[in-house]
């Protein structure tokens, strides 16, 4: 049988629905939010990365955006607090110190609660693991991009550099902070890419050969030992094919545009037949240029199986075969390469 005393809070005498203290007294007895007096943030002055424990993390947040988030992490809630909210006002008190005033609200046992606290933010600078390796000239490999029997073209040089940067960005976004490109050097022979990890080196050469053709080989060199483990640096040698994509070559009969160099054959688009086919390297008489550098010329007229093309340099009209696959029309522009006085129409 319930007594009258059981219906009142033993602490304040207020009404009591359950056993124990009333809601008001339970709230007063509960330390529902606790603030750390001080929080330290370690960041790299070189790249802005932040340190959590022993782990560095890249961030795009500026100090003004990072400070409120850092201050909010100083608040520790009782598990019974619902609808939590923290408003932070931060002001700098010195170059390396800030002070945050926090207004904390929520609901506890169905009742709204609010309190304020002050947190000091300490800004500590430390060079991160990646910047430390870069400034210390640390590397685990070099990617050497060369071409087989020729000089690497400016297009290939730029394409390889772009691929290296895109590979680095992808790995960095995925959290591989030590997979970086520390240097890229152009020379007459080609492009040298210095990399911070063997993983990024392998991905770069795979992506370059996938985009530009050719093949690669790896040449490891033992450079020391750490914790009983052998340390290697690897040279990744990329050999781009003798004929790059879109090279236009002269054959015994007509011209062709190189699409891909394969192990024993070269896949080309035959500019006379208007179709792709495979040829042997011995069938190539000479290279006349690359389709990327083709000129734009006006088709002056179409007459039977011939077309008249206006030379953009001399203003003279030169006749070429009008092949069905080209679909040329008078008054429209076509792309052409020169083989001496001959115009070769591109697709």
PDB file of N, CA and C in Angstrom, residues 261-317:
ATOM      1  N   UNK A 261      49.457   1.595 -80.162  1.00  0.00           N
ATOM      2  CA  UNK A 261      50.534   0.676 -80.506  1.00  0.00           C
ATOM      3  C   UNK A 261      50.416  -0.551 -79.616  1.00  0.00           C
ATOM      4  N   UNK A 262      50.275  -1.713 -80.246  1.00  0.00           N
ATOM      5  CA  UNK A 262      50.129  -2.953 -79.515  1.00  0.00           C
ATOM      6  C   UNK A 262      51.437  -3.723 -79.546  1.00  0.00           C
ATOM      7  N   UNK A 263      51.445  -4.940 -79.003  1.00  0.00           N
ATOM      8  CA  UNK A 263      52.701  -5.679 -78.838  1.00  0.00           C
ATOM      9  C   UNK A 263      53.420  -5.925 -80.164  1.00  0.00           C
ATOM     10  N   UNK A 264      52.697  -6.368 -81.176  1.00  0.00           N
ATOM     11  CA  UNK A 264      53.347  -6.678 -82.454  1.00  0.00           C
ATOM     12  C   UNK A 264      52.809  -5.836 -83.605  1.00  0.00           C
ATOM     13  N   UNK A 265      51.707  -5.171 -83.398  1.00  0.00           N
ATOM     14  CA  UNK A 265      51.089  -4.383 -84.467  1.00  0.00           C
ATOM     15  C   UNK A 265      50.770  -2.977 -83.982  1.00  0.00           C
ATOM     16  N   UNK A 266      50.401  -2.133 -84.915  1.00  0.00           N
ATOM     17  CA  UNK A 266      49.945  -0.789 -84.601  1.00  0.00           C
ATOM     18  C   UNK A 266      48.525  -0.655 -85.127  1.00  0.00           C
ATOM     19  N   UNK A 267      47.613  -0.301 -84.248  1.00  0.00           N
ATOM     20  CA  UNK A 267      46.231  -0.101 -84.656  1.00  0.00           C
ATOM     21  C   UNK A 267      46.096   1.325 -85.181  1.00  0.00           C
ATOM     22  N   UNK A 268      45.583   1.474 -86.399  1.00  0.00           N
ATOM     23  CA  UNK A 268      45.468   2.788 -87.026  1.00  0.00           C
ATOM     24  C   UNK A 268      44.068   2.969 -87.590  1.00  0.00           C
ATOM     25  N   UNK A 269      43.730   4.228 -87.851  1.00  0.00           N
ATOM     26  CA  UNK A 269      42.523   4.542 -88.619  1.00  0.00           C
ATOM     27  C   UNK A 269      42.987   4.891 -90.018  1.00  0.00           C
ATOM     28  N   UNK A 270      42.631   4.073 -90.987  1.00  0.00           N
ATOM     29  CA  UNK A 270      43.059   4.269 -92.367  1.00  0.00           C
ATOM     30  C   UNK A 270      42.284   5.444 -92.956  1.00  0.00           C
ATOM     31  N   UNK A 271      42.978   6.523 -93.290  1.00  0.00           N
ATOM     32  CA  UNK A 271      42.333   7.743 -93.773  1.00  0.00           C
ATOM     33  C   UNK A 271      41.867   7.630 -95.219  1.00  0.00           C
ATOM     34  N   UNK A 272      42.277   6.564 -95.922  1.00  0.00           N
ATOM     35  CA  UNK A 272      41.760   6.313 -97.266  1.00  0.00           C
ATOM     36  C   UNK A 272      40.518   5.434 -97.209  1.00  0.00           C
ATOM     37  N   UNK A 273      40.566   4.409 -96.371  1.00  0.00           N
ATOM     38  CA  UNK A 273      39.465   3.455 -96.297  1.00  0.00           C
ATOM     39  C   UNK A 273      38.383   3.881 -95.305  1.00  0.00           C
ATOM     40  N   UNK A 274      38.712   4.782 -94.380  1.00  0.00           N
ATOM     41  CA  UNK A 274      37.737   5.240 -93.400  1.00  0.00           C
ATOM     42  C   UNK A 274      37.390   4.187 -92.370  1.00  0.00           C
ATOM     43  N   UNK A 275      38.356   3.357 -91.970  1.00  0.00           N
ATOM     44  CA  UNK A 275      38.114   2.310 -90.977  1.00  0.00           C
ATOM     45  C   UNK A 275      39.401   2.017 -90.198  1.00  0.00           C
ATOM     46  N   UNK A 276      39.236   1.395 -89.034  1.00  0.00           N
ATOM     47  CA  UNK A 276      40.392   1.004 -88.234  1.00  0.00           C
ATOM     48  C   UNK A 276      40.921  -0.339 -88.704  1.00  0.00           C
ATOM     49  N   UNK A 277      42.233  -0.493 -88.641  1.00  0.00           N
ATOM     50  CA  UNK A 277      42.855  -1.771 -88.982  1.00  0.00           C
ATOM     51  C   UNK A 277      44.237  -1.844 -88.334  1.00  0.00           C
ATOM     52  N   UNK A 278      44.831  -3.001 -88.349  1.00  0.00           N
ATOM     53  CA  UNK A 278      46.161  -3.199 -87.770  1.00  0.00           C
ATOM     54  C   UNK A 278      47.207  -3.257 -88.871  1.00  0.00           C
ATOM     55  N   UNK A 279      48.348  -2.621 -88.621  1.00  0.00           N
ATOM     56  CA  UNK A 279      49.457  -2.663 -89.576  1.00  0.00           C
ATOM     57  C   UNK A 279      50.736  -3.031 -88.832  1.00  0.00           C
ATOM     58  N   UNK A 280      51.762  -3.383 -89.579  1.00  0.00           N
ATOM     59  CA  UNK A 280      53.092  -3.621 -88.998  1.00  0.00           C
ATOM     60  C   UNK A 280      53.907  -2.341 -89.103  1.00  0.00           C
ATOM     61  N   UNK A 281      54.846  -2.171 -88.192  1.00  0.00           N
ATOM     62  CA  UNK A 281      55.659  -0.949 -88.198  1.00  0.00           C
ATOM     63  C   UNK A 281      56.427  -0.794 -89.507  1.00  0.00           C
ATOM     64  N   UNK A 282      56.796  -1.928 -90.138  1.00  0.00           N
ATOM     65  CA  UNK A 282      57.561  -1.853 -91.388  1.00  0.00           C
ATOM     66  C   UNK A 282      56.760  -1.225 -92.523  1.00  0.00           C
ATOM     67  N   UNK A 283      55.441  -1.191 -92.402  1.00  0.00           N
ATOM     68  CA  UNK A 283      54.601  -0.612 -93.449  1.00  0.00           C
ATOM     69  C   UNK A 283      54.628   0.916 -93.438  1.00  0.00           C
ATOM     70  N   UNK A 284      55.128   1.504 -92.363  1.00  0.00           N
ATOM     71  CA  UNK A 284      55.156   2.962 -92.247  1.00  0.00           C
ATOM     72  C   UNK A 284      56.380   3.514 -92.968  1.00  0.00           C
ATOM     73  N   UNK A 285      56.128   4.433 -93.885  1.00  0.00           N
ATOM     74  CA  UNK A 285      57.231   5.061 -94.612  1.00  0.00           C
ATOM     75  C   UNK A 285      57.785   6.262 -93.857  1.00  0.00           C
ATOM     76  N   UNK A 286      56.880   7.070 -93.268  1.00  0.00           N
ATOM     77  CA  UNK A 286      57.328   8.232 -92.493  1.00  0.00           C
ATOM     78  C   UNK A 286      56.161   8.797 -91.701  1.00  0.00           C
ATOM     79  N   UNK A 287      56.472   9.597 -90.727  1.00  0.00           N
ATOM     80  CA  UNK A 287      55.460  10.330 -89.968  1.00  0.00           C
ATOM     81  C   UNK A 287      55.365  11.737 -90.550  1.00  0.00           C
ATOM     82  N   UNK A 288      54.145  12.227 -90.781  1.00  0.00           N
ATOM     83  CA  UNK A 288      53.997  13.569 -91.353  1.00  0.00           C
ATOM     84  C   UNK A 288      53.538  14.605 -90.313  1.00  0.00           C
ATOM     85  N   UNK A 289      53.092  14.142 -89.151  1.00  0.00           N
ATOM     86  CA  UNK A 289      52.640  15.082 -88.132  1.00  0.00           C
ATOM     87  C   UNK A 289      51.699  14.409 -87.151  1.00  0.00           C
ATOM     88  N   UNK A 290      51.019  15.228 -86.386  1.00  0.00           N
ATOM     89  CA  UNK A 290      50.054  14.721 -85.410  1.00  0.00           C
ATOM     90  C   UNK A 290      48.728  15.443 -85.614  1.00  0.00           C
ATOM     91  N   UNK A 291      47.641  14.683 -85.535  1.00  0.00           N
ATOM     92  CA  UNK A 291      46.322  15.253 -85.807  1.00  0.00           C
ATOM     93  C   UNK A 291      45.977  16.400 -84.858  1.00  0.00           C
ATOM     94  N   UNK A 292      46.611  16.431 -83.668  1.00  0.00           N
ATOM     95  CA  UNK A 292      46.326  17.523 -82.730  1.00  0.00           C
ATOM     96  C   UNK A 292      46.775  18.878 -83.284  1.00  0.00           C
ATOM     97  N   UNK A 293      47.748  18.853 -84.176  1.00  0.00           N
ATOM     98  CA  UNK A 293      48.262  20.117 -84.731  1.00  0.00           C
ATOM     99  C   UNK A 293      47.723  20.393 -86.137  1.00  0.00           C
ATOM    100  N   UNK A 294      46.631  19.741 -86.503  1.00  0.00           N
ATOM    101  CA  UNK A 294      46.054  19.946 -87.834  1.00  0.00           C
ATOM    102  C   UNK A 294      45.547  21.381 -87.998  1.00  0.00           C
ATOM    103  N   UNK A 295      45.619  21.880 -89.247  1.00  0.00           N
ATOM    104  CA  UNK A 295      45.120  23.215 -89.579  1.00  0.00           C
ATOM    105  C   UNK A 295      43.648  23.116 -89.997  1.00  0.00           C
ATOM    106  N   UNK A 296      42.957  24.228 -89.884  1.00  0.00           N
ATOM    107  CA  UNK A 296      41.569  24.312 -90.353  1.00  0.00           C
ATOM    108  C   UNK A 296      41.557  24.994 -91.715  1.00  0.00           C
ATOM    109  N   UNK A 297      40.919  24.348 -92.701  1.00  0.00           N
ATOM    110  CA  UNK A 297      40.885  24.895 -94.063  1.00  0.00           C
ATOM    111  C   UNK A 297      39.461  24.795 -94.614  1.00  0.00           C
ATOM    112  N   UNK A 298      39.128  25.721 -95.518  1.00  0.00           N
ATOM    113  CA  UNK A 298      37.782  25.802 -96.095  1.00  0.00           C
ATOM    114  C   UNK A 298      37.685  24.944 -97.357  1.00  0.00           C
ATOM    115  N   UNK A 299      36.586  24.179 -97.454  1.00  0.00           N
ATOM    116  CA  UNK A 299      36.300  23.431 -98.682  1.00  0.00           C
ATOM    117  C   UNK A 299      35.643  24.398 -99.665  1.00  0.00           C
ATOM    118  N   UNK A 300      36.345  24.706-100.743  1.00  0.00           N
ATOM    119  CA  UNK A 300      35.841  25.690-101.705  1.00  0.00           C
ATOM    120  C   UNK A 300      34.784  25.081-102.623  1.00  0.00           C
ATOM    121  N   UNK A 301      35.005  23.800-103.020  1.00  0.00           N
ATOM    122  CA  UNK A 301      34.026  23.172-103.922  1.00  0.00           C
ATOM    123  C   UNK A 301      34.166  21.659-103.826  1.00  0.00           C
ATOM    124  N   UNK A 302      33.119  20.970-104.249  1.00  0.00           N
ATOM    125  CA  UNK A 302      33.120  19.518-104.409  1.00  0.00           C
ATOM    126  C   UNK A 302      32.793  19.230-105.867  1.00  0.00           C
ATOM    127  N   UNK A 303      33.605  18.419-106.509  1.00  0.00           N
ATOM    128  CA  UNK A 303      33.369  18.099-107.917  1.00  0.00           C
ATOM    129  C   UNK A 303      33.689  16.626-108.135  1.00  0.00           C
ATOM    130  N   UNK A 304      32.648  15.843-108.267  1.00  0.00           N
ATOM    131  CA  UNK A 304      32.843  14.412-108.480  1.00  0.00           C
ATOM    132  C   UNK A 304      33.570  13.790-107.306  1.00  0.00           C
ATOM    133  N   UNK A 305      34.676  13.143-107.597  1.00  0.00           N
ATOM    134  CA  UNK A 305      35.458  12.485-106.553  1.00  0.00           C
ATOM    135  C   UNK A 305      36.544  13.364-106.003  1.00  0.00           C
ATOM    136  N   UNK A 306      36.506  14.665-106.257  1.00  0.00           N
ATOM    137  CA  UNK A 306      37.552  15.574-105.801  1.00  0.00           C
ATOM    138  C   UNK A 306      36.924  16.724-104.997  1.00  0.00           C
ATOM    139  N   UNK A 307      37.738  17.324-104.152  1.00  0.00           N
ATOM    140  CA  UNK A 307      37.326  18.538-103.435  1.00  0.00           C
ATOM    141  C   UNK A 307      38.448  19.565-103.543  1.00  0.00           C
ATOM    142  N   UNK A 308      38.060  20.814-103.603  1.00  0.00           N
ATOM    143  CA  UNK A 308      39.025  21.905-103.635  1.00  0.00           C
ATOM    144  C   UNK A 308      39.122  22.535-102.259  1.00  0.00           C
ATOM    145  N   UNK A 309      40.340  22.554-101.708  1.00  0.00           N
ATOM    146  CA  UNK A 309      40.552  23.092-100.362  1.00  0.00           C
ATOM    147  C   UNK A 309      41.382  24.363-100.463  1.00  0.00           C
ATOM    148  N   UNK A 310      40.915  25.408 -99.787  1.00  0.00           N
ATOM    149  CA  UNK A 310      41.598  26.697 -99.816  1.00  0.00           C
ATOM    150  C   UNK A 310      42.752  26.670 -98.823  1.00  0.00           C
ATOM    151  N   UNK A 311      43.980  26.821 -99.323  1.00  0.00           N
ATOM    152  CA  UNK A 311      45.167  26.821 -98.456  1.00  0.00           C
ATOM    153  C   UNK A 311      45.114  28.047 -97.550  1.00  0.00           C
ATOM    154  N   UNK A 312      45.076  27.858 -96.213  1.00  0.00           N
ATOM    155  CA  UNK A 312      44.965  29.009 -95.313  1.00  0.00           C
ATOM    156  C   UNK A 312      46.207  29.894 -95.302  1.00  0.00           C
ATOM    157  N   UNK A 313      47.344  29.392 -95.822  1.00  0.00           N
ATOM    158  CA  UNK A 313      48.578  30.189 -95.846  1.00  0.00           C
ATOM    159  C   UNK A 313      48.737  30.953 -97.162  1.00  0.00           C
ATOM    160  N   UNK A 314      48.586  30.239 -98.280  1.00  0.00           N
ATOM    161  CA  UNK A 314      48.836  30.873 -99.588  1.00  0.00           C
ATOM    162  C   UNK A 314      47.576  31.415-100.236  1.00  0.00           C
ATOM    163  N   UNK A 315      46.407  30.926 -99.816  1.00  0.00           N
ATOM    164  CA  UNK A 315      45.160  31.344-100.447  1.00  0.00           C
ATOM    165  C   UNK A 315      44.865  30.594-101.732  1.00  0.00           C
ATOM    166  N   UNK A 316      45.767  29.674-102.124  1.00  0.00           N
ATOM    167  CA  UNK A 316      45.545  28.889-103.336  1.00  0.00           C
ATOM    168  C   UNK A 316      44.590  27.735-103.041  1.00  0.00           C
ATOM    169  N   UNK A 317      43.946  27.244-104.087  1.00  0.00           N
ATOM    170  CA  UNK A 317      43.061  26.102-103.961  1.00  0.00           C
ATOM    171  C   UNK A 317      43.801  24.844-104.388  1.00  0.00           C
TER     172      UNK A 317
END
